[in-house]
Each structure stands twice: as structure tokens, then as C-alpha cells.
Amino acid sequence: MIKWFSLGFWELIARIVLRNRILMLSIIVVITALLALQWKNIHFTFTEANLLPDDNIVNIEYNAFLNKFGEEGNLVIIGVKDDAIFTPKAYASWSKMMNTLKGDKAVDLVVSLNDLKKLQKNDSLETFELVPFVDQSKTVDPAYLQKIKKELFNDLPFYEGLLFNKRSGSIRSAVYMDKKIVNTAARKDFVLDKLVPAVETFEKETGIDLRVSGMPYIRTLNAKTITDEISIFIGASLLVTSLLFFFFFRSFRATLISMIIVIIGVMWSFGFLGLLNYEITVLTALVPSLIIVIGIPNCIFLTNKYHQEYKIHHNKAKALQRVTTKVGMATLMTNLTTAIGFATFVASNNQLLLEFGVVTSINIMALFFLCIIVIPIFHSYIPAPKERHIEHLDRNYVKVFMDWILRNVKYNRFSIYVVSIVLLVISIVGIYEMRISGSLIEDMPKKEAFFEDIVFFEKEFDGVMPLEIMIDTKRKKGVMKLSTLRRMDELEETIDEIPELSKPISIVNLVKYSKQAYYNGNPDYYDLPSSQEQSFILSYAKNATKNSKDNLMKSYVDSTGQFARITTFMRDENGDNIAKIEAEIRKKADKIFPPAQYKVTITGKALVFQKGTGYLLDNLLSSLAFAFFLTALLIGFMFRSFKMVLVSIIPNLLPLMLTAGIMGFLDIPLKPSTILVFGIAFGLSVDDTVRFLSQYREELKKNNWKIRKSVYATFTDAGLSMFYTSIVLFFGFSVFMLSSFGGTIALGGLISLTLLFGMLSNLMLLPALVLTLNKTLANEQDFIEPKIDIIEPSDAEIDDLEKKKLDN
């Protein structure tokens, strides 16, 4: 296998490609056509990202909850804070909107002011009846509407926190979607084609600003924004990278073929998504743009080598042959390490990350084959480079910068180490300032109207992020026992005292309302029945909770009466405190509910997300360790030297530490989007390391194992390409900062910053380490070829010669 990576192997590859140009291009066209046929299988995800593996206990408990009570995220809320809603015109428009939504097949239940029901005792049937709260025939009377407002706010505590805020006067309607369609395309159709137009019509008719939120609404508009941004990212990535490529090479033809290659790569990326039947998620939506940003450096590296070779002998055929021969191995290794960086996500045991890792790593390797085939073939058909095309090799400002770096590597290595150590210490201080974010909406587009609506409901109704508590009474019909209800009520009092949580909702609310209704609607009796009252009030309540589409409480007790559910909502800003909140609820629940009689499960989307963030953080460490291990294997394969492995790891570890330190100092939290930065950045940053060391390995052979000479030759040959590719990656990832999503902005900005640090580290620290350790490393190169016994000048002699050259 080793001979596959020898010069003879790459000479064979170059010969095959250049002698079978039509065949090679035909194969690429056929592959592109076949993958294009898979585009029909591409579809956007309709479920939320779950960062936990299926076998995690948190997921198991959450799925058990869903099996009992169905999808929790089926509530859409429409709110308003305007007294004008209690005027005849506005009320009529509101009723029309709500009746329109209620009549849609996607809606299971609507609880709204216009058709609000209140419990009323029916002695003859020994039950409570749901009777209309509003007499529709009187709603043309402004005085009657004001009376209704007063009665709602003062006499119906059951609906407080659910439909109105007594303190501020805001009201809202609850639209419960059919749970069967919440995670399907029908949800999007309802939200975009029915809900949004109905709200816009109301606002146009009345001039009243409505607020809309709830998980189905948020998820739909969030997904629409992601879809819209895919084209923006692709366009911006193509524009930025093409301009940079043309600026570097001043060649329209070379720029054109690079753009064609990455466009084919984008087409392939969509094809692989369809072929693998993967959904477009918040992560896989980034893949096409990543392909552009990662593909252009390949084109730069190969084109730059072609120009370097052509400048030496002005023989186009010879230059094209040597492009593949000399840098084929380095290009393969750099793409392989990048693919490995993304492939480490496969080990996460999480479907979202697994799909992202698989499709990205496959496409990166596909890009390598595209570049190594298409670029030599394309340049074989067009005229040889003109003088203006290769002027970039001697461009003064780049040459000055590269000479400055080389001078520091030669004569100021101690200063490089001191600066590196100081930066490392500062980074460690910053890392201790880092925090983990449990926010579900922190990364959502803050400029979008639906984010402002989230903030409104957070303020008026104490949040929209559900936290669920499921109580298993371990016996059928155990929920409606008065002892169980009292235990639930005691737990709800604890929840109500937690400032981060909203007023809880459960079957207890209905039983309290039943007692109030039994005493003719007197709000003073809104409480659990006493032992003497339970026999007749609970019998009324049980009859009232029979299956009915208008029964608001039917989702809070399962069909067997064994399981009960308490729902509360949390302000998103309190996501960081969810572990403390969970512990507080758990402590009280363990005290109230004896484990022998009850099982209490705390779950919900907010909790699952926070646990997923913690899991992702743990997984980051293992993924990075795995990436370091695989990189070490590659370097060990090339050099058979443990010290060279250390030399390759240190320059890539420092940029990651610097980025983590900056996150700590700038209070950028660890969250799903920022956690991914480290794996992606390492996979890209280590490219320069592998490229430098691969080239250094070849230079050792050519220069009779003279390490200093080989290092300087490697810097001269590969340094410019490393600089160009790093600049392209920096600006390429910067385009993600055009996003509306805070997470994508952070991802782009932090990766760009890490890659900038990585470039400087690989151009300065890496060669400095190789030179400093040259005496010990020299003894470990014998594995490559028999070492020729040549006396090498001392360090002092070489330094004197280099200084004389610079002086001249």
C-alpha cells in the first residue's frame, strides 16, 4: 500500500488523467447526471433537532411522555395587548379569524375569547356542562364587551396565565394543532397558507398588531428562513471565493474552472443528500456552502503549483505532469484530514451530527478527485499562463509578509515560543470564564418578526418553552383520587414559587374550576374540594372530562387515568438555570410522591435541549480526541516519529485554545452552534500542517535529508499556497455571518478567527518546532530511504550564510 503514495504512483495517476481526458470528463458528467436524479428525494426536516442519542435516558423518558400524551409542541398562541380588541369591530374580526382557524382540518381545538366555555353545574345529570361565556348576539354593544372583559379578568381564575394576563391586560388564544400533523409538511401548509394570511387579514381590517408564537409557528418560520438562506450562502460563497481567486491569479480562465468545479461539487452535495435520503437540517443546509469554501483552496493549491512549475521551465505539459506528481500526496492528505475532522461527528451517536459528518466527509473526498482530475485536464486545453498570470508568485506585499515570517522562523524562534506560551496562558484564563447555554431560541434570527413575538410572550406569559412533569400513579384511575390531586397541587405550588417558571396547568386546574362551578361560579371557591365535598364534586368532574373536542383538559390525563401531566413554561433566558430548576422540582417531587406509589418524570423540549447541549459538549472532547488520534496516525505513517506527531498537534491545538479563550472573554457561550466550531476548525486548520509536512517529506528526499534546507524549501514552495488558502477560508466562512441566525453567525465568525490563528501558527510555530528539534528528528528519518552520509553545516554557519544573503 505504501507504494500507492510514492512518486511513481502519482506519476501514473497524472499520466492516466492526461492521456484519457475525454474519458475522465465523461465519467464526471455521468456521475453528475446520476446524482442530479437524486435531487427529487431532497426534503426539509419537519422535526426539531434532537442532540441526544435515541438510547439516552433523557430521550427514553421524553419518548415515553410523548407516547402517553402525544406531541407537546402542538400549541399556537395568538396574543394582543390592546384594549381596542373589546370593541365591536375588532371583536367581530377576531371572531371571524378564530372561526376560520377552528374550521381547518389541521386544528384540533381552539380556546379563544369569542367561543370561550365556562363550567356550569347541571344537577339533574350530576355533571358540569360547558356553556358559552359570551352571548354572541350582544357583542355589537360596547358596554357588554367591557362587562365581558371585567368578568373574564375577575371571575375566571382557571384561564389566568392561559388566556389572559390580569396585571397587564393582554389576552391570547390557544390554537391546538392536530398532533398527527405537527411533524409533517401539513404543518407548514397550515402555518404559511392559513394562519399567517388570517392574521394579516385581521391586522389589515382593525389596525391592531397581533403577536403569534408557539412551537409549530416558530419551527415553520425558522425552517423557512433556513431554506431561504441556503441560496444566499451559496451565492455569497461563490462571489467571495471567485473574487479572491481572481485577485490572487489574475486569470479569468483559472477562476472560471475553479467555479465550475465547486458548482459541480455543490450539485454532488445535493445529490448525496438525496441518495442517502437525508433531510435538510440546520447543519446539512450548510454543506453546499462548505463545499465551495473548502473546494477553492484545493484549486488554489493545484493552480499555484502549476504556475510555480511553469515559471521554472515554461513547459506546460511537464508542469501539468508535475502538479499531480509533486502535490498529489499532499493534496490527498489535506483533504483526508479535513474529511476526518468532519467524520468524527459520526462517532457522536446522534442522527443530526452523523448525517452532517457523513455527507460532508464524502463530498470533501469527492472534491479532491474532481480537482485532481479537472484542473490538469482544463489547463491542458487552454493556452499556457501568460506573464501576468504568474506575477503573483513575486507580488511584493505578499513576498514582504512571507519574508518577515521566514526571518522570524530562522532567527527569532525563541520569541515565537514566548508569544505562543503567553497566548496559551491567556487562553486558559479565558476558558475558565466560558459558560454553557441552555437557550432554545438564542440562535434564532433576532431581526425576524416572529422573534419579537417570542419576546412578547416571554414577558406577558412567562415564556413559551414547555417543561413537562409526568406522574405515574401506578394504578388505573389513580389520578382522580383526592390524595393524588392534593400531592399534585402541592408540587404546583412549588413550581409557582420558582420565578423562572409560569403558572402550571394540569387536571388540578379543572378540578378547582369544578368546585367553583359547583358553587355557582363564585371565584372564592376556586380550590380543591375538601374530603366532604370530594364524593359529589369529583363525580361531576369525572363526567365533565369525558372525551369531547372542546375539553381543554383531555391532554392532561391519559385514557386509563393512571398518568397525569403538569405543564409549565419557562422564559428562554432561564435556560442556563434549567439544571437548578430541575433539581428543585425533583427534590420537592421526591418528598411529596413516595417512590413506592408514584413515579415522577421531568421532561419537555427545554430540558431535552439543555441535556443535549451538555451531551454535545462531552462529545466534542471525545470527537476532538479522535480527530487528534487520526491525525497523529497519518503523521506517524509519514514520518514514523512520535516527536513529529507532537510537532503536528501543537500548532493546531493553540488556535483552538485561543478561540475558546476569546469565547470566554467575550461571553460567547458554548451551545450547539459554537461547539461545532472546534471540530470543523481543527479539520481545516490541520490541512496546512499536513500540507507543510507532506511537502517537507518530499524535500527531505530531494535535499539529501538536510533538514534546515528542506524546511526553507518547503516554506518557499508551500507557504504561499498556505497563505492563499487560509485567506480564502477566512473570508469564505465569514459569509456565514450574513445569516439571521445567531448560531450560524457565531459558527462563521469563530471558524474564520480560528483559521486565521491556525494560518499564523502553521506558518511560524510549525517550521520553528521542526527546526528546533531538527537534531533529534534527523535521526528518525531513516525509514524513508537509506540515509546518505552527508556532512551538514552547523546551525551557526547556516545562520551566518542566511544573514549575508539578506544583507546582499
PDB file of N, CA and C in Angstrom, residues 2-56:
ATOM      1  N   ILE A   2       2.041   1.181   0.647  1.00  0.00           N
ATOM      2  CA  ILE A   2       2.902   2.363   0.733  1.00  0.00           C
ATOM      3  C   ILE A   2       3.296   2.852  -0.653  1.00  0.00           C
ATOM      4  N   LYS A   3       3.485   1.919  -1.593  1.00  0.00           N
ATOM      5  CA  LYS A   3       3.906   2.343  -2.937  1.00  0.00           C
ATOM      6  C   LYS A   3       2.831   3.158  -3.642  1.00  0.00           C
ATOM      7  N   TRP A   4       1.565   3.015  -3.196  1.00  0.00           N
ATOM      8  CA  TRP A   4       0.499   3.827  -3.779  1.00  0.00           C
ATOM      9  C   TRP A   4       0.748   5.310  -3.542  1.00  0.00           C
ATOM     10  N   PHE A   5       1.415   5.643  -2.462  1.00  0.00           N
ATOM     11  CA  PHE A   5       1.636   7.027  -2.105  1.00  0.00           C
ATOM     12  C   PHE A   5       3.039   7.503  -2.481  1.00  0.00           C
ATOM     13  N   SER A   6       3.729   6.727  -3.275  1.00  0.00           N
ATOM     14  CA  SER A   6       5.067   7.112  -3.727  1.00  0.00           C
ATOM     15  C   SER A   6       4.963   8.014  -4.938  1.00  0.00           C
ATOM     16  N   LEU A   7       6.104   8.589  -5.330  1.00  0.00           N
ATOM     17  CA  LEU A   7       6.114   9.454  -6.513  1.00  0.00           C
ATOM     18  C   LEU A   7       5.705   8.678  -7.759  1.00  0.00           C
ATOM     19  N   GLY A   8       6.120   7.401  -7.839  1.00  0.00           N
ATOM     20  CA  GLY A   8       5.774   6.603  -9.004  1.00  0.00           C
ATOM     21  C   GLY A   8       4.275   6.433  -9.152  1.00  0.00           C
ATOM     22  N   PHE A   9       3.579   6.294  -8.041  1.00  0.00           N
ATOM     23  CA  PHE A   9       2.124   6.147  -8.081  1.00  0.00           C
ATOM     24  C   PHE A   9       1.474   7.403  -8.629  1.00  0.00           C
ATOM     25  N   TRP A  10       1.906   8.571  -8.164  1.00  0.00           N
ATOM     26  CA  TRP A  10       1.293   9.813  -8.609  1.00  0.00           C
ATOM     27  C   TRP A  10       1.686  10.164 -10.047  1.00  0.00           C
ATOM     28  N   GLU A  11       2.861   9.715 -10.467  1.00  0.00           N
ATOM     29  CA  GLU A  11       3.227   9.866 -11.883  1.00  0.00           C
ATOM     30  C   GLU A  11       2.275   9.058 -12.754  1.00  0.00           C
ATOM     31  N   LEU A  12       1.917   7.869 -12.282  1.00  0.00           N
ATOM     32  CA  LEU A  12       0.972   7.024 -13.009  1.00  0.00           C
ATOM     33  C   LEU A  12      -0.403   7.682 -13.078  1.00  0.00           C
ATOM     34  N   ILE A  13      -0.847   8.242 -11.958  1.00  0.00           N
ATOM     35  CA  ILE A  13      -2.143   8.929 -11.940  1.00  0.00           C
ATOM     36  C   ILE A  13      -2.146  10.093 -12.927  1.00  0.00           C
ATOM     37  N   ALA A  14      -1.091  10.897 -12.908  1.00  0.00           N
ATOM     38  CA  ALA A  14      -1.004  12.050 -13.812  1.00  0.00           C
ATOM     39  C   ALA A  14      -1.044  11.597 -15.266  1.00  0.00           C
ATOM     40  N   ARG A  15      -0.344  10.515 -15.572  1.00  0.00           N
ATOM     41  CA  ARG A  15      -0.308  10.007 -16.952  1.00  0.00           C
ATOM     42  C   ARG A  15      -1.686   9.513 -17.383  1.00  0.00           C
ATOM     43  N   ILE A  16      -2.355   8.793 -16.487  1.00  0.00           N
ATOM     44  CA  ILE A  16      -3.691   8.264 -16.825  1.00  0.00           C
ATOM     45  C   ILE A  16      -4.676   9.405 -17.072  1.00  0.00           C
ATOM     46  N   VAL A  17      -4.643  10.406 -16.225  1.00  0.00           N
ATOM     47  CA  VAL A  17      -5.583  11.524 -16.350  1.00  0.00           C
ATOM     48  C   VAL A  17      -5.348  12.289 -17.640  1.00  0.00           C
ATOM     49  N   LEU A  18      -4.092  12.635 -17.924  1.00  0.00           N
ATOM     50  CA  LEU A  18      -3.788  13.479 -19.078  1.00  0.00           C
ATOM     51  C   LEU A  18      -3.904  12.720 -20.401  1.00  0.00           C
ATOM     52  N   ARG A  19      -3.775  11.400 -20.384  1.00  0.00           N
ATOM     53  CA  ARG A  19      -3.877  10.631 -21.626  1.00  0.00           C
ATOM     54  C   ARG A  19      -5.308  10.154 -21.892  1.00  0.00           C
ATOM     55  N   ASN A  20      -6.202  10.307 -20.916  1.00  0.00           N
ATOM     56  CA  ASN A  20      -7.598   9.868 -21.082  1.00  0.00           C
ATOM     57  C   ASN A  20      -8.547  10.998 -20.693  1.00  0.00           C
ATOM     58  N   ARG A  21      -8.295  12.151 -21.273  1.00  0.00           N
ATOM     59  CA  ARG A  21      -9.033  13.340 -20.848  1.00  0.00           C
ATOM     60  C   ARG A  21     -10.530  13.234 -21.131  1.00  0.00           C
ATOM     61  N   ILE A  22     -10.872  12.788 -22.331  1.00  0.00           N
ATOM     62  CA  ILE A  22     -12.290  12.697 -22.706  1.00  0.00           C
ATOM     63  C   ILE A  22     -13.014  11.688 -21.826  1.00  0.00           C
ATOM     64  N   LEU A  23     -12.371  10.556 -21.581  1.00  0.00           N
ATOM     65  CA  LEU A  23     -12.971   9.522 -20.742  1.00  0.00           C
ATOM     66  C   LEU A  23     -13.205  10.045 -19.320  1.00  0.00           C
ATOM     67  N   MET A  24     -12.203  10.731 -18.775  1.00  0.00           N
ATOM     68  CA  MET A  24     -12.315  11.247 -17.413  1.00  0.00           C
ATOM     69  C   MET A  24     -13.458  12.260 -17.294  1.00  0.00           C
ATOM     70  N   LEU A  25     -13.524  13.174 -18.255  1.00  0.00           N
ATOM     71  CA  LEU A  25     -14.590  14.175 -18.219  1.00  0.00           C
ATOM     72  C   LEU A  25     -15.952  13.531 -18.413  1.00  0.00           C
ATOM     73  N   SER A  26     -16.015  12.504 -19.235  1.00  0.00           N
ATOM     74  CA  SER A  26     -17.288  11.795 -19.463  1.00  0.00           C
ATOM     75  C   SER A  26     -17.769  11.120 -18.182  1.00  0.00           C
ATOM     76  N   ILE A  27     -16.825  10.537 -17.444  1.00  0.00           N
ATOM     77  CA  ILE A  27     -17.181   9.892 -16.172  1.00  0.00           C
ATOM     78  C   ILE A  27     -17.761  10.921 -15.203  1.00  0.00           C
ATOM     79  N   ILE A  28     -17.140  12.102 -15.151  1.00  0.00           N
ATOM     80  CA  ILE A  28     -17.629  13.163 -14.253  1.00  0.00           C
ATOM     81  C   ILE A  28     -19.026  13.615 -14.662  1.00  0.00           C
ATOM     82  N   VAL A  29     -19.260  13.742 -15.972  1.00  0.00           N
ATOM     83  CA  VAL A  29     -20.583  14.154 -16.465  1.00  0.00           C
ATOM     84  C   VAL A  29     -21.635  13.100 -16.087  1.00  0.00           C
ATOM     85  N   VAL A  30     -21.307  11.825 -16.247  1.00  0.00           N
ATOM     86  CA  VAL A  30     -22.251  10.757 -15.928  1.00  0.00           C
ATOM     87  C   VAL A  30     -22.572  10.747 -14.429  1.00  0.00           C
ATOM     88  N   ILE A  31     -21.522  10.874 -13.594  1.00  0.00           N
ATOM     89  CA  ILE A  31     -21.741  10.900 -12.145  1.00  0.00           C
ATOM     90  C   ILE A  31     -22.629  12.079 -11.755  1.00  0.00           C
ATOM     91  N   THR A  32     -22.365  13.244 -12.361  1.00  0.00           N
ATOM     92  CA  THR A  32     -23.157  14.441 -12.061  1.00  0.00           C
ATOM     93  C   THR A  32     -24.622  14.231 -12.446  1.00  0.00           C
ATOM     94  N   ALA A  33     -24.843  13.628 -13.612  1.00  0.00           N
ATOM     95  CA  ALA A  33     -26.216  13.383 -14.073  1.00  0.00           C
ATOM     96  C   ALA A  33     -26.938  12.402 -13.143  1.00  0.00           C
ATOM     97  N   LEU A  34     -26.241  11.334 -12.744  1.00  0.00           N
ATOM     98  CA  LEU A  34     -26.856  10.344 -11.862  1.00  0.00           C
ATOM     99  C   LEU A  34     -27.206  10.941 -10.498  1.00  0.00           C
ATOM    100  N   LEU A  35     -26.290  11.777  -9.960  1.00  0.00           N
ATOM    101  CA  LEU A  35     -26.572  12.404  -8.672  1.00  0.00           C
ATOM    102  C   LEU A  35     -27.685  13.450  -8.784  1.00  0.00           C
ATOM    103  N   ALA A  36     -27.761  14.113  -9.944  1.00  0.00           N
ATOM    104  CA  ALA A  36     -28.831  15.100 -10.145  1.00  0.00           C
ATOM    105  C   ALA A  36     -30.209  14.430 -10.106  1.00  0.00           C
ATOM    106  N   LEU A  37     -30.261  13.161 -10.516  1.00  0.00           N
ATOM    107  CA  LEU A  37     -31.533  12.438 -10.470  1.00  0.00           C
ATOM    108  C   LEU A  37     -31.993  12.188  -9.041  1.00  0.00           C
ATOM    109  N   GLN A  38     -31.075  12.300  -8.091  1.00  0.00           N
ATOM    110  CA  GLN A  38     -31.421  12.070  -6.692  1.00  0.00           C
ATOM    111  C   GLN A  38     -31.986  13.315  -6.008  1.00  0.00           C
ATOM    112  N   TRP A  39     -31.945  14.452  -6.693  1.00  0.00           N
ATOM    113  CA  TRP A  39     -32.445  15.691  -6.079  1.00  0.00           C
ATOM    114  C   TRP A  39     -33.912  15.585  -5.693  1.00  0.00           C
ATOM    115  N   LYS A  40     -34.638  14.752  -6.409  1.00  0.00           N
ATOM    116  CA  LYS A  40     -36.080  14.627  -6.118  1.00  0.00           C
ATOM    117  C   LYS A  40     -36.339  14.081  -4.725  1.00  0.00           C
ATOM    118  N   ASN A  41     -35.330  13.450  -4.136  1.00  0.00           N
ATOM    119  CA  ASN A  41     -35.504  12.862  -2.799  1.00  0.00           C
ATOM    120  C   ASN A  41     -35.183  13.847  -1.679  1.00  0.00           C
ATOM    121  N   ILE A  42     -34.747  15.062  -2.043  1.00  0.00           N
ATOM    122  CA  ILE A  42     -34.373  16.037  -1.020  1.00  0.00           C
ATOM    123  C   ILE A  42     -35.633  16.629  -0.396  1.00  0.00           C
ATOM    124  N   HIS A  43     -35.662  16.694   0.917  1.00  0.00           N
ATOM    125  CA  HIS A  43     -36.783  17.332   1.616  1.00  0.00           C
ATOM    126  C   HIS A  43     -36.279  17.922   2.920  1.00  0.00           C
ATOM    127  N   PHE A  44     -36.988  18.940   3.374  1.00  0.00           N
ATOM    128  CA  PHE A  44     -36.582  19.632   4.604  1.00  0.00           C
ATOM    129  C   PHE A  44     -37.148  18.898   5.807  1.00  0.00           C
ATOM    130  N   THR A  45     -36.404  18.924   6.891  1.00  0.00           N
ATOM    131  CA  THR A  45     -36.868  18.260   8.103  1.00  0.00           C
ATOM    132  C   THR A  45     -38.068  18.994   8.703  1.00  0.00           C
ATOM    133  N   PHE A  46     -38.997  18.223   9.230  1.00  0.00           N
ATOM    134  CA  PHE A  46     -40.162  18.820   9.887  1.00  0.00           C
ATOM    135  C   PHE A  46     -40.158  18.554  11.394  1.00  0.00           C
ATOM    136  N   THR A  47     -39.061  17.974  11.875  1.00  0.00           N
ATOM    137  CA  THR A  47     -38.921  17.744  13.304  1.00  0.00           C
ATOM    138  C   THR A  47     -37.790  18.596  13.848  1.00  0.00           C
ATOM    139  N   GLU A  48     -37.772  18.756  15.135  1.00  0.00           N
ATOM    140  CA  GLU A  48     -36.725  19.559  15.753  1.00  0.00           C
ATOM    141  C   GLU A  48     -35.460  18.743  15.939  1.00  0.00           C
ATOM    142  N   ALA A  49     -34.355  19.457  15.956  1.00  0.00           N
ATOM    143  CA  ALA A  49     -33.077  18.793  16.159  1.00  0.00           C
ATOM    144  C   ALA A  49     -33.014  18.210  17.569  1.00  0.00           C
ATOM    145  N   ASN A  50     -32.719  16.914  17.633  1.00  0.00           N
ATOM    146  CA  ASN A  50     -32.530  16.260  18.925  1.00  0.00           C
ATOM    147  C   ASN A  50     -31.060  15.877  19.027  1.00  0.00           C
ATOM    148  N   LEU A  51     -30.357  16.492  19.965  1.00  0.00           N
ATOM    149  CA  LEU A  51     -28.913  16.310  20.061  1.00  0.00           C
ATOM    150  C   LEU A  51     -28.526  15.073  20.855  1.00  0.00           C
ATOM    151  N   LEU A  52     -29.505  14.385  21.424  1.00  0.00           N
ATOM    152  CA  LEU A  52     -29.221  13.205  22.242  1.00  0.00           C
ATOM    153  C   LEU A  52     -29.430  11.932  21.430  1.00  0.00           C
ATOM    154  N   PRO A  53     -28.642  10.889  21.685  1.00  0.00           N
ATOM    155  CA  PRO A  53     -28.882   9.606  21.013  1.00  0.00           C
ATOM    156  C   PRO A  53     -30.182   8.976  21.492  1.00  0.00           C
ATOM    157  N   ASP A  54     -30.734   8.102  20.678  1.00  0.00           N
ATOM    158  CA  ASP A  54     -32.033   7.503  20.993  1.00  0.00           C
ATOM    159  C   ASP A  54     -32.023   6.705  22.291  1.00  0.00           C
ATOM    160  N   ASP A  55     -30.880   6.119  22.630  1.00  0.00           N
ATOM    161  CA  ASP A  55     -30.838   5.265  23.820  1.00  0.00           C
ATOM    162  C   ASP A  55     -30.480   6.033  25.089  1.00  0.00           C
ATOM    163  N   ASN A  56     -30.383   7.360  25.001  1.00  0.00           N
ATOM    164  CA  ASN A  56     -30.113   8.161  26.196  1.00  0.00           C
ATOM    165  C   ASN A  56     -31.354   8.177  27.089  1.00  0.00           C
TER     166      ASN A  56
END
